[in-house]
């Protein structure tokens, strides 16, 4: 196709609302056009790029045994009420009623639909394990859309669902996904790191998110160069250095007439009795291993 025949046009200057470089370039090159806050039309060049990314996703998921399916964007609210998440999720869920006054949901994820499919299709443990995935439009009423395609309300997401008979099978599927996602990012030329993250509304015991370090990000990661620990600040855990054991000392009275503050009292006490160190320092929390904070 000739550039002169391409639908859409390039822009000489970046739009005023585009404050991030990636957003500016996508707009100027004619990849995307805004329709509303956090809602974009993907023009031909953007659509071709997305199709190539989707091909990589399908290739890597198929290699670990995934089977692609397609599930509806519109879901009956009864499924969400059955799991309780209809009442737990707030305004970010798109809700409406059809012409028969039945509550409906704009899909923000598909666990409920998968669970409904499983109870209908899987009749025996002999039918497991299975791995299904789909690449689907999602909608979440993001309260603060920003940075072009980085935080939007309508987006395309690849989500997969493993069906296992025991925890060992689930762990195996998790490890396969863990490596498959690294393969996907590597093929896309993105050097990402995996950190522990909050399971969020999805629930579960363990979750990782893949982070691309960028100065415009809003997350903070806790990383350790010594032990390899990495986690989002929201779920990071720390260990205090245990206090050194010491023998209990006899109770004694110390005259401190000028010490009216804790800091002054500690200094005065140390000068009067320079014996073995007491546990005053253990009152102050500190980390066993230094951590590095990286703002994304």
mmCIF file of C-alpha atoms in Angstrom:
data_model
loop_
_atom_site.group_PDB
_atom_site.id
_atom_site.type_symbol
_atom_site.label_atom_id
_atom_site.label_comp_id
_atom_site.label_asym_id
_atom_site.label_seq_id
_atom_site.Cartn_x
_atom_site.Cartn_y
_atom_site.Cartn_z
ATOM 1 C CA UNK A 1 0.000 0.000 0.000
ATOM 2 C CA UNK A 2 1.215 3.479 -0.866
ATOM 3 C CA UNK A 3 1.422 6.024 1.909
ATOM 4 C CA UNK A 4 -0.675 8.380 -0.198
ATOM 5 C CA UNK A 5 -3.532 5.849 -0.038
ATOM 6 C CA UNK A 6 -3.293 5.265 3.709
ATOM 7 C CA UNK A 7 -6.471 6.074 5.631
ATOM 8 C CA UNK A 8 -5.763 8.810 8.150
ATOM 9 C CA UNK A 9 -3.032 11.388 8.206
ATOM 10 C CA UNK A 10 0.111 12.249 10.089
ATOM 11 C CA UNK A 11 0.230 15.303 12.321
ATOM 12 C CA UNK A 12 2.891 17.973 12.257
ATOM 13 C CA UNK A 13 2.511 18.770 15.954
ATOM 14 C CA UNK A 14 1.502 16.614 18.887
ATOM 15 C CA UNK A 15 -1.992 17.280 20.329
ATOM 16 C CA UNK A 16 -2.074 19.333 23.481
ATOM 17 C CA UNK A 17 -3.619 16.509 25.525
ATOM 18 C CA UNK A 18 -0.724 14.133 24.709
ATOM 19 C CA UNK A 19 1.813 14.690 27.496
ATOM 20 C CA UNK A 20 3.722 11.401 27.127
ATOM 21 C CA UNK A 21 6.194 10.770 24.297
ATOM 22 C CA UNK A 22 4.652 7.422 23.290
ATOM 23 C CA UNK A 23 1.194 9.016 23.115
ATOM 24 C CA UNK A 24 2.529 11.903 21.028
ATOM 25 C CA UNK A 25 4.282 9.603 18.537
ATOM 26 C CA UNK A 26 1.253 7.335 18.111
ATOM 27 C CA UNK A 27 -0.932 10.350 17.408
ATOM 28 C CA UNK A 28 1.508 12.079 15.062
ATOM 29 C CA UNK A 29 2.219 8.891 13.073
ATOM 30 C CA UNK A 30 -1.480 8.231 12.540
ATOM 31 C CA UNK A 31 -1.716 5.058 14.637
ATOM 32 C CA UNK A 32 -4.520 6.015 17.031
ATOM 33 C CA UNK A 33 -7.252 8.587 17.409
ATOM 34 C CA UNK A 34 -9.137 9.354 20.644
ATOM 35 C CA UNK A 35 -12.888 8.837 20.761
ATOM 36 C CA UNK A 36 -13.351 9.589 24.454
ATOM 37 C CA UNK A 37 -11.425 9.571 27.719
ATOM 38 C CA UNK A 38 -9.415 6.321 27.675
ATOM 39 C CA UNK A 39 -11.147 5.103 24.490
ATOM 40 C CA UNK A 40 -9.266 5.006 21.166
ATOM 41 C CA UNK A 41 -9.774 3.998 17.548
ATOM 42 C CA UNK A 42 -6.877 1.963 16.163
ATOM 43 C CA UNK A 43 -6.084 2.943 12.595
ATOM 44 C CA UNK A 44 -4.537 0.663 9.993
ATOM 45 C CA UNK A 45 -0.905 0.851 11.142
ATOM 46 C CA UNK A 46 -1.875 0.264 14.769
ATOM 47 C CA UNK A 47 -4.131 -2.635 13.796
ATOM 48 C CA UNK A 48 -1.323 -4.292 11.828
ATOM 49 C CA UNK A 49 0.997 -3.935 14.826
ATOM 50 C CA UNK A 50 -1.592 -5.419 17.163
ATOM 51 C CA UNK A 51 -2.137 -8.368 14.829
ATOM 52 C CA UNK A 52 1.597 -9.123 14.886
ATOM 53 C CA UNK A 53 1.639 -8.982 18.683
ATOM 54 C CA UNK A 54 -1.403 -11.249 18.840
ATOM 55 C CA UNK A 55 0.382 -13.726 16.549
ATOM 56 C CA UNK A 56 3.281 -13.865 19.030
ATOM 57 C CA UNK A 57 0.842 -14.385 21.904
ATOM 58 C CA UNK A 58 -0.923 -17.220 20.118
ATOM 59 C CA UNK A 59 2.343 -18.896 19.168
ATOM 60 C CA UNK A 60 3.708 -18.898 22.716
ATOM 61 C CA UNK A 61 0.409 -19.953 24.291
ATOM 62 C CA UNK A 62 -0.039 -22.787 21.808
ATOM 63 C CA UNK A 63 3.458 -24.051 22.661
ATOM 64 C CA UNK A 64 2.479 -24.604 26.293
ATOM 65 C CA UNK A 65 -0.742 -26.404 25.340
ATOM 66 C CA UNK A 66 -3.215 -23.532 25.229
ATOM 67 C CA UNK A 67 -6.460 -23.780 23.270
ATOM 68 C CA UNK A 68 -7.892 -20.489 22.014
ATOM 69 C CA UNK A 69 -11.587 -19.802 22.519
ATOM 70 C CA UNK A 70 -13.771 -16.685 22.316
ATOM 71 C CA UNK A 71 -16.145 -15.514 25.036
ATOM 72 C CA UNK A 72 -18.779 -12.748 24.994
ATOM 73 C CA UNK A 73 -18.072 -9.139 25.923
ATOM 74 C CA UNK A 74 -21.584 -8.856 27.382
ATOM 75 C CA UNK A 75 -22.189 -11.137 30.368
ATOM 76 C CA UNK A 76 -25.295 -11.836 32.481
ATOM 77 C CA UNK A 77 -24.916 -10.362 35.933
ATOM 78 C CA UNK A 78 -26.290 -13.563 37.461
ATOM 79 C CA UNK A 79 -22.872 -15.189 37.029
ATOM 80 C CA UNK A 80 -21.205 -12.329 38.883
ATOM 81 C CA UNK A 81 -23.826 -12.379 41.616
ATOM 82 C CA UNK A 82 -23.288 -16.120 42.033
ATOM 83 C CA UNK A 83 -19.578 -15.598 42.747
ATOM 84 C CA UNK A 84 -20.218 -12.480 44.839
ATOM 85 C CA UNK A 85 -18.020 -10.190 42.785
ATOM 86 C CA UNK A 86 -21.053 -8.223 41.564
ATOM 87 C CA UNK A 87 -21.219 -6.778 45.088
ATOM 88 C CA UNK A 88 -17.468 -6.536 45.713
ATOM 89 C CA UNK A 89 -16.343 -4.627 42.616
ATOM 90 C CA UNK A 90 -17.023 -0.922 42.571
ATOM 91 C CA UNK A 91 -17.603 1.685 39.894
ATOM 92 C CA UNK A 92 -14.900 0.319 37.578
ATOM 93 C CA UNK A 93 -17.334 -2.397 36.439
ATOM 94 C CA UNK A 94 -19.592 -1.426 33.537
ATOM 95 C CA UNK A 95 -23.194 -2.351 34.431
ATOM 96 C CA UNK A 96 -26.428 -1.890 32.536
ATOM 97 C CA UNK A 97 -29.864 -3.458 32.074
ATOM 98 C CA UNK A 98 -31.193 -4.944 28.856
ATOM 99 C CA UNK A 99 -34.685 -4.305 27.491
ATOM 100 C CA UNK A 100 -36.079 -6.997 29.810
ATOM 101 C CA UNK A 101 -34.571 -5.256 32.854
ATOM 102 C CA UNK A 102 -32.012 -8.012 33.384
ATOM 103 C CA UNK A 103 -28.716 -6.862 34.894
ATOM 104 C CA UNK A 104 -25.801 -7.185 32.501
ATOM 105 C CA UNK A 105 -22.035 -6.621 32.719
ATOM 106 C CA UNK A 106 -19.427 -5.296 30.307
ATOM 107 C CA UNK A 107 -16.627 -7.845 30.565
ATOM 108 C CA UNK A 108 -13.634 -6.687 32.572
ATOM 109 C CA UNK A 109 -12.446 -10.273 32.972
ATOM 110 C CA UNK A 110 -13.852 -13.728 32.228
ATOM 111 C CA UNK A 111 -13.401 -15.973 35.285
ATOM 112 C CA UNK A 112 -17.160 -16.265 35.764
ATOM 113 C CA UNK A 113 -17.750 -17.281 32.156
ATOM 114 C CA UNK A 114 -14.926 -19.845 32.294
ATOM 115 C CA UNK A 115 -16.332 -21.326 35.505
ATOM 116 C CA UNK A 116 -19.737 -21.653 33.842
ATOM 117 C CA UNK A 117 -18.168 -23.339 30.806
ATOM 118 C CA UNK A 118 -16.199 -25.756 32.978
ATOM 119 C CA UNK A 119 -19.193 -26.962 34.961
ATOM 120 C CA UNK A 120 -21.006 -27.623 31.709
ATOM 121 C CA UNK A 121 -18.179 -29.165 29.658
ATOM 122 C CA UNK A 122 -15.948 -30.987 32.160
ATOM 123 C CA UNK A 123 -17.723 -34.075 33.435
ATOM 124 C CA UNK A 124 -14.771 -35.907 34.995
ATOM 125 C CA UNK A 125 -11.305 -35.325 36.385
ATOM 126 C CA UNK A 126 -10.104 -37.437 33.475
ATOM 127 C CA UNK A 127 -10.831 -34.439 31.233
ATOM 128 C CA UNK A 128 -8.186 -32.421 33.087
ATOM 129 C CA UNK A 129 -5.770 -30.718 32.917
ATOM 130 C CA UNK A 130 -6.726 -28.208 30.247
ATOM 131 C CA UNK A 131 -5.529 -24.721 29.330
ATOM 132 C CA UNK A 132 -7.767 -22.260 27.497
ATOM 133 C CA UNK A 133 -7.109 -18.656 26.530
ATOM 134 C CA UNK A 134 -8.602 -15.883 24.484
ATOM 135 C CA UNK A 135 -7.706 -12.423 23.170
ATOM 136 C CA UNK A 136 -10.646 -10.211 23.905
ATOM 137 C CA UNK A 137 -11.830 -6.612 24.264
ATOM 138 C CA UNK A 138 -12.301 -5.625 27.900
ATOM 139 C CA UNK A 139 -13.811 -2.580 29.589
ATOM 140 C CA UNK A 140 -12.944 -1.122 32.958
ATOM 141 C CA UNK A 141 -14.183 2.306 33.935
ATOM 142 C CA UNK A 142 -10.726 3.561 34.865
ATOM 143 C CA UNK A 143 -11.129 6.659 37.092
ATOM 144 C CA UNK A 144 -8.069 8.400 35.655
ATOM 145 C CA UNK A 145 -7.208 7.464 32.065
ATOM 146 C CA UNK A 146 -3.785 8.816 31.075
ATOM 147 C CA UNK A 147 -0.694 8.462 28.913
ATOM 148 C CA UNK A 148 -2.398 7.328 25.735
ATOM 149 C CA UNK A 149 -2.609 3.533 25.630
ATOM 150 C CA UNK A 150 -0.865 2.997 28.976
ATOM 151 C CA UNK A 151 -4.000 3.486 31.068
ATOM 152 C CA UNK A 152 -7.258 3.177 29.158
ATOM 153 C CA UNK A 153 -10.847 2.122 29.756
ATOM 154 C CA UNK A 154 -11.325 -0.114 26.718
ATOM 155 C CA UNK A 155 -8.445 -2.412 25.810
ATOM 156 C CA UNK A 156 -7.523 -5.774 24.309
ATOM 157 C CA UNK A 157 -6.258 -8.368 26.772
ATOM 158 C CA UNK A 158 -4.925 -11.900 26.478
ATOM 159 C CA UNK A 159 -6.108 -13.904 29.460
ATOM 160 C CA UNK A 160 -5.656 -17.618 30.010
ATOM 161 C CA UNK A 161 -7.245 -20.058 32.432
ATOM 162 C CA UNK A 162 -5.698 -23.320 33.587
ATOM 163 C CA UNK A 163 -7.947 -26.150 34.744
ATOM 164 C CA UNK A 164 -6.161 -28.587 37.057
ATOM 165 C CA UNK A 165 -6.997 -31.368 39.471
ATOM 166 C CA UNK A 166 -4.456 -30.445 42.170
ATOM 167 C CA UNK A 167 -1.985 -27.797 43.325
ATOM 168 C CA UNK A 168 0.950 -29.516 41.630
ATOM 169 C CA UNK A 169 -0.768 -29.167 38.287
ATOM 170 C CA UNK A 170 -1.510 -25.521 38.981
ATOM 171 C CA UNK A 171 2.130 -24.870 39.909
ATOM 172 C CA UNK A 172 3.276 -26.483 36.669
ATOM 173 C CA UNK A 173 0.912 -24.324 34.622
ATOM 174 C CA UNK A 174 2.088 -21.231 36.491
ATOM 175 C CA UNK A 175 5.740 -21.955 35.729
ATOM 176 C CA UNK A 176 4.935 -22.522 32.060
ATOM 177 C CA UNK A 177 3.130 -19.190 31.880
ATOM 178 C CA UNK A 178 5.924 -17.460 33.777
ATOM 179 C CA UNK A 179 8.437 -18.445 31.098
ATOM 180 C CA UNK A 180 6.032 -17.981 28.187
ATOM 181 C CA UNK A 181 5.446 -14.341 29.129
ATOM 182 C CA UNK A 182 9.177 -13.709 29.245
ATOM 183 C CA UNK A 183 9.408 -15.242 25.757
ATOM 184 C CA UNK A 184 6.635 -12.946 24.524
ATOM 185 C CA UNK A 185 8.285 -9.806 25.835
ATOM 186 C CA UNK A 186 11.664 -10.893 24.504
ATOM 187 C CA UNK A 187 10.227 -11.396 21.019
ATOM 188 C CA UNK A 188 8.670 -7.925 21.250
ATOM 189 C CA UNK A 189 12.024 -6.413 22.232
ATOM 190 C CA UNK A 190 10.955 -5.365 25.726
ATOM 191 C CA UNK A 191 13.443 -6.024 28.576
ATOM 192 C CA UNK A 192 11.037 -6.551 31.468
ATOM 193 C CA UNK A 193 11.467 -7.809 35.008
ATOM 194 C CA UNK A 194 8.967 -9.929 36.956
ATOM 195 C CA UNK A 195 8.032 -8.814 40.471
ATOM 196 C CA UNK A 196 5.579 -10.123 43.032
ATOM 197 C CA UNK A 197 2.326 -8.214 42.946
ATOM 198 C CA UNK A 198 -1.068 -7.901 44.555
ATOM 199 C CA UNK A 199 -3.558 -10.541 43.423
ATOM 200 C CA UNK A 200 -6.242 -7.836 43.333
ATOM 201 C CA UNK A 201 -9.854 -8.668 42.627
ATOM 202 C CA UNK A 202 -8.764 -11.905 40.894
ATOM 203 C CA UNK A 203 -7.771 -13.396 44.242
ATOM 204 C CA UNK A 204 -5.360 -16.288 44.647
ATOM 205 C CA UNK A 205 -2.199 -16.905 46.632
ATOM 206 C CA UNK A 206 0.520 -15.694 44.260
ATOM 207 C CA UNK A 207 0.828 -13.227 41.427
ATOM 208 C CA UNK A 208 3.615 -11.655 39.392
ATOM 209 C CA UNK A 209 3.535 -8.665 37.116
ATOM 210 C CA UNK A 210 6.003 -7.850 34.372
ATOM 211 C CA UNK A 211 7.467 -4.365 34.589
ATOM 212 C CA UNK A 212 9.241 -2.293 31.977
ATOM 213 C CA UNK A 213 11.260 0.369 33.762
ATOM 214 C CA UNK A 214 10.203 3.758 32.484
ATOM 215 C CA UNK A 215 10.452 7.260 33.966
ATOM 216 C CA UNK A 216 6.761 8.004 33.335
ATOM 217 C CA UNK A 217 5.498 5.073 35.409
ATOM 218 C CA UNK A 218 3.705 5.367 38.736
ATOM 219 C CA UNK A 219 4.626 2.123 40.514
ATOM 220 C CA UNK A 220 7.483 1.663 42.936
ATOM 221 C CA UNK A 221 9.439 -1.585 42.987
ATOM 222 C CA UNK A 222 11.465 -3.013 45.855
ATOM 223 C CA UNK A 223 14.546 -4.787 44.480
ATOM 224 C CA UNK A 224 17.570 -6.371 46.152
ATOM 225 C CA UNK A 225 20.805 -6.863 44.250
ATOM 226 C CA UNK A 226 22.124 -9.332 46.856
ATOM 227 C CA UNK A 227 19.363 -11.928 47.187
ATOM 228 C CA UNK A 228 17.356 -11.243 44.025
ATOM 229 C CA UNK A 229 14.188 -10.246 45.901
ATOM 230 C CA UNK A 230 11.746 -8.204 43.816
ATOM 231 C CA UNK A 231 8.228 -7.041 44.584
ATOM 232 C CA UNK A 232 5.813 -4.230 44.079
ATOM 233 C CA UNK A 233 5.832 -1.861 47.031
ATOM 234 C CA UNK A 234 2.186 -2.782 47.743
ATOM 235 C CA UNK A 235 3.078 -6.365 48.681
ATOM 236 C CA UNK A 236 6.771 -6.128 49.653
ATOM 237 C CA UNK A 237 7.772 -7.785 52.932
ATOM 238 C CA UNK A 238 10.798 -6.947 55.050
ATOM 239 C CA UNK A 239 12.721 -8.660 57.813
ATOM 240 C CA UNK A 240 14.203 -6.871 60.788
ATOM 241 C CA UNK A 241 17.623 -7.815 62.121
ATOM 242 C CA UNK A 242 17.105 -9.750 65.369
ATOM 243 C CA UNK A 243 18.530 -8.115 68.459
ATOM 244 C CA UNK A 244 21.763 -9.567 69.823
ATOM 245 C CA UNK A 245 21.172 -11.740 72.928
ATOM 246 C CA UNK A 246 22.254 -10.213 76.202
ATOM 247 C CA UNK A 247 22.081 -11.086 79.868
ATOM 248 C CA UNK A 248 19.427 -9.305 81.934
ATOM 249 C CA UNK A 249 20.918 -6.639 84.169
ATOM 250 C CA UNK A 250 20.008 -5.654 87.685
ATOM 251 C CA UNK A 251 17.514 -2.820 88.091
ATOM 252 C CA UNK A 252 19.221 0.447 89.001
ATOM 253 C CA UNK A 253 18.226 4.051 89.445
ATOM 254 C CA UNK A 254 19.975 6.679 87.324
ATOM 255 C CA UNK A 255 19.738 10.374 88.089
ATOM 256 C CA UNK A 256 18.999 12.369 84.896
ATOM 257 C CA UNK A 257 17.722 15.796 86.023
ATOM 258 C CA UNK A 258 18.387 17.588 82.703
ATOM 259 C CA UNK A 259 17.088 14.900 80.352
ATOM 260 C CA UNK A 260 13.554 15.938 79.381
ATOM 261 C CA UNK A 261 13.532 14.126 76.008
ATOM 262 C CA UNK A 262 14.201 10.519 75.033
ATOM 263 C CA UNK A 263 17.189 11.401 72.852
ATOM 264 C CA UNK A 264 18.794 13.479 75.633
ATOM 265 C CA UNK A 265 18.050 10.766 78.190
ATOM 266 C CA UNK A 266 19.750 8.102 76.040
ATOM 267 C CA UNK A 267 22.846 10.252 75.613
ATOM 268 C CA UNK A 268 22.977 11.012 79.325
ATOM 269 C CA UNK A 269 22.526 7.360 80.245
ATOM 270 C CA UNK A 270 25.285 6.244 77.864
ATOM 271 C CA UNK A 271 27.713 8.752 79.403
ATOM 272 C CA UNK A 272 26.942 7.649 82.956
ATOM 273 C CA UNK A 273 27.049 3.920 82.267
ATOM 274 C CA UNK A 274 29.246 2.988 79.293
ATOM 275 C CA UNK A 275 28.730 -0.716 79.910
ATOM 276 C CA UNK A 276 27.231 -3.321 77.545
ATOM 277 C CA UNK A 277 24.794 -1.834 75.037
ATOM 278 C CA UNK A 278 21.141 -1.964 75.971
ATOM 279 C CA UNK A 279 18.168 -2.578 73.717
ATOM 280 C CA UNK A 280 17.420 1.053 72.972
ATOM 281 C CA UNK A 281 18.542 0.564 69.365
ATOM 282 C CA UNK A 282 16.094 -2.315 68.912
ATOM 283 C CA UNK A 283 13.251 0.150 69.232
ATOM 284 C CA UNK A 284 14.141 1.566 65.836
ATOM 285 C CA UNK A 285 13.069 -0.558 62.834
ATOM 286 C CA UNK A 286 15.662 -1.161 60.138
ATOM 287 C CA UNK A 287 16.186 -3.635 57.291
ATOM 288 C CA UNK A 288 18.406 -6.657 57.392
ATOM 289 C CA UNK A 289 19.382 -6.272 53.736
ATOM 290 C CA UNK A 290 19.514 -2.898 51.955
ATOM 291 C CA UNK A 291 16.812 -2.469 49.368
ATOM 292 C CA UNK A 292 16.819 -0.262 46.274
ATOM 293 C CA UNK A 293 13.766 1.802 45.403
ATOM 294 C CA UNK A 294 13.081 2.318 41.695
ATOM 295 C CA UNK A 295 10.275 4.663 40.697
ATOM 296 C CA UNK A 296 8.624 3.539 37.474
#
